[in-house]
RNA sequence: GGGCUCGUAGUGAAGAGGCCUAUCACGCCUCCCUGUCACGGAGGAGAUCGCCGGUUCGAAUCCGGUCGGGCCCGCCA
């Protein structure tokens, strides 16, 4: 039976069987140390028998092997135990020298990101690199748990669509049996339809954007967390749900992965009980006053303002999370809800974390006739198959609702303190990269 | 789409007109080494300096083009 690296200490004195990859060799003459990597970590094996050492001659790191040996309590060994009297069996010999050093993390310097992704499959064999994606998995698991506890149903909606969904981002077009189809840039209209059935839904799925953006925060395929909840009285309820969820998930992940986050040089987490909310107009004023760059005429926040307001919120409110709220009506999308108390603004907040927008959290217009009016004002065809079924759901009763589009990759990036959203993605897609 | 930058062994870097027959580290190969864990020591292989053209007595180095990256802005969320 195979024993995993993490369980080695439970078998001291016994002969066990391990399986994994050759991760590191250190030949000291009559004594050889090798590290074998499995899914949990590393096991040190000590080999004295010359015939056993010879089995590894000419074989490179990455060779798949099994080792039978006696577990010895050894304070000098990493992890406090190691294997002696080893008998090796090579399952998959690797003779070609790997193009990168598995035991050494690849550079994450911007200039070297191309190499990082060129050898992604191999680079992920590095234990340090793996931590990024274990933390990502943990963030997602905690998000799912939080939303499930709050009575949300996880849904999956189609990514092949008959038309544009939001009318915002550029869409990828493709041939669908002779008909033109698009790749979903968001599950927006579907999740709203499903509020009519489940009240509370969420989806974690890719979204595709054909924008020619070449920045550290954009990709053409992104992982979106979409949440939508019905029967909310005011915008603050959605803002708080998404904000509270983020605080709770970050706290748990920072606790669970304290050691890994530290080794990745992640910043200390600074969050308050609630995410502070600041209206966009006020941010423009504060920023203009502080920097002298006049942004008061901007409809959205500039990237520099996003960074600035996050610093401000951290100092003033002790929170690395902050909401920019009350976006001006010039920036609104057709399905947004205009603020009834201030028709110049939209019930829409953006969640910012460590200088970057990670989620957009608006209320939706849920009255059929008003929505049709907004669509016609935007010059949209209400009979288009991409909108017809959405309007159908709206016509037969959707409660007041709101939700968010939340960038999972950006959350992972900022949680760890990486410099580029692509570093938080296993196989990123951008304007230059379609493989691996 | 606009601007700015960078391409040197497998990987990461140095060299910025002649000192380059291109330097260093890691990796790789051979040998030595019984407690390594960034093992150590001795030796070795590996680069027509992204590509094309130009300037010059002379180009990795300067100029133009081209291809491939990166960063910022815009677009976008």
Short mmCIF file of C-alpha atoms in Angstrom, two decimals, chain A residues 228-229 232-236 238 335-338 346-349 361-366 400-403:
data_model
loop_
_atom_site.label_atom_id
_atom_site.label_comp_id
_atom_site.label_asym_id
_atom_site.label_seq_id
_atom_site.Cartn_x
_atom_site.Cartn_y
_atom_site.Cartn_z
CA UNK A 228 -27.67 37.24 -7.81
CA UNK A 229 -30.19 37.58 -4.99
CA UNK A 232 -33.72 42.79 -1.29
CA UNK A 233 -35.03 46.05 0.04
CA UNK A 234 -32.06 48.24 -0.67
CA UNK A 235 -28.73 48.23 -2.38
CA UNK A 236 -26.86 48.01 0.92
CA UNK A 238 -26.18 43.16 -1.68
CA UNK A 335 -30.19 46.49 -16.90
CA UNK A 336 -29.01 48.67 -14.00
CA UNK A 337 -31.40 50.34 -11.61
CA UNK A 338 -31.34 54.11 -11.45
CA UNK A 346 -27.03 54.30 -10.39
CA UNK A 347 -27.45 51.76 -7.57
CA UNK A 348 -24.06 50.32 -8.28
CA UNK A 349 -20.92 49.80 -6.22
CA UNK A 361 -22.16 45.05 -7.36
CA UNK A 362 -25.29 46.74 -8.76
CA UNK A 363 -29.05 46.54 -8.35
CA UNK A 364 -31.07 45.52 -11.41
CA UNK A 365 -34.10 47.17 -12.92
CA UNK A 366 -36.77 44.57 -12.26
CA UNK A 400 -36.22 43.46 -6.66
CA UNK A 401 -32.79 41.94 -7.06
CA UNK A 402 -29.09 42.65 -7.30
CA UNK A 403 -25.82 40.80 -7.33
#
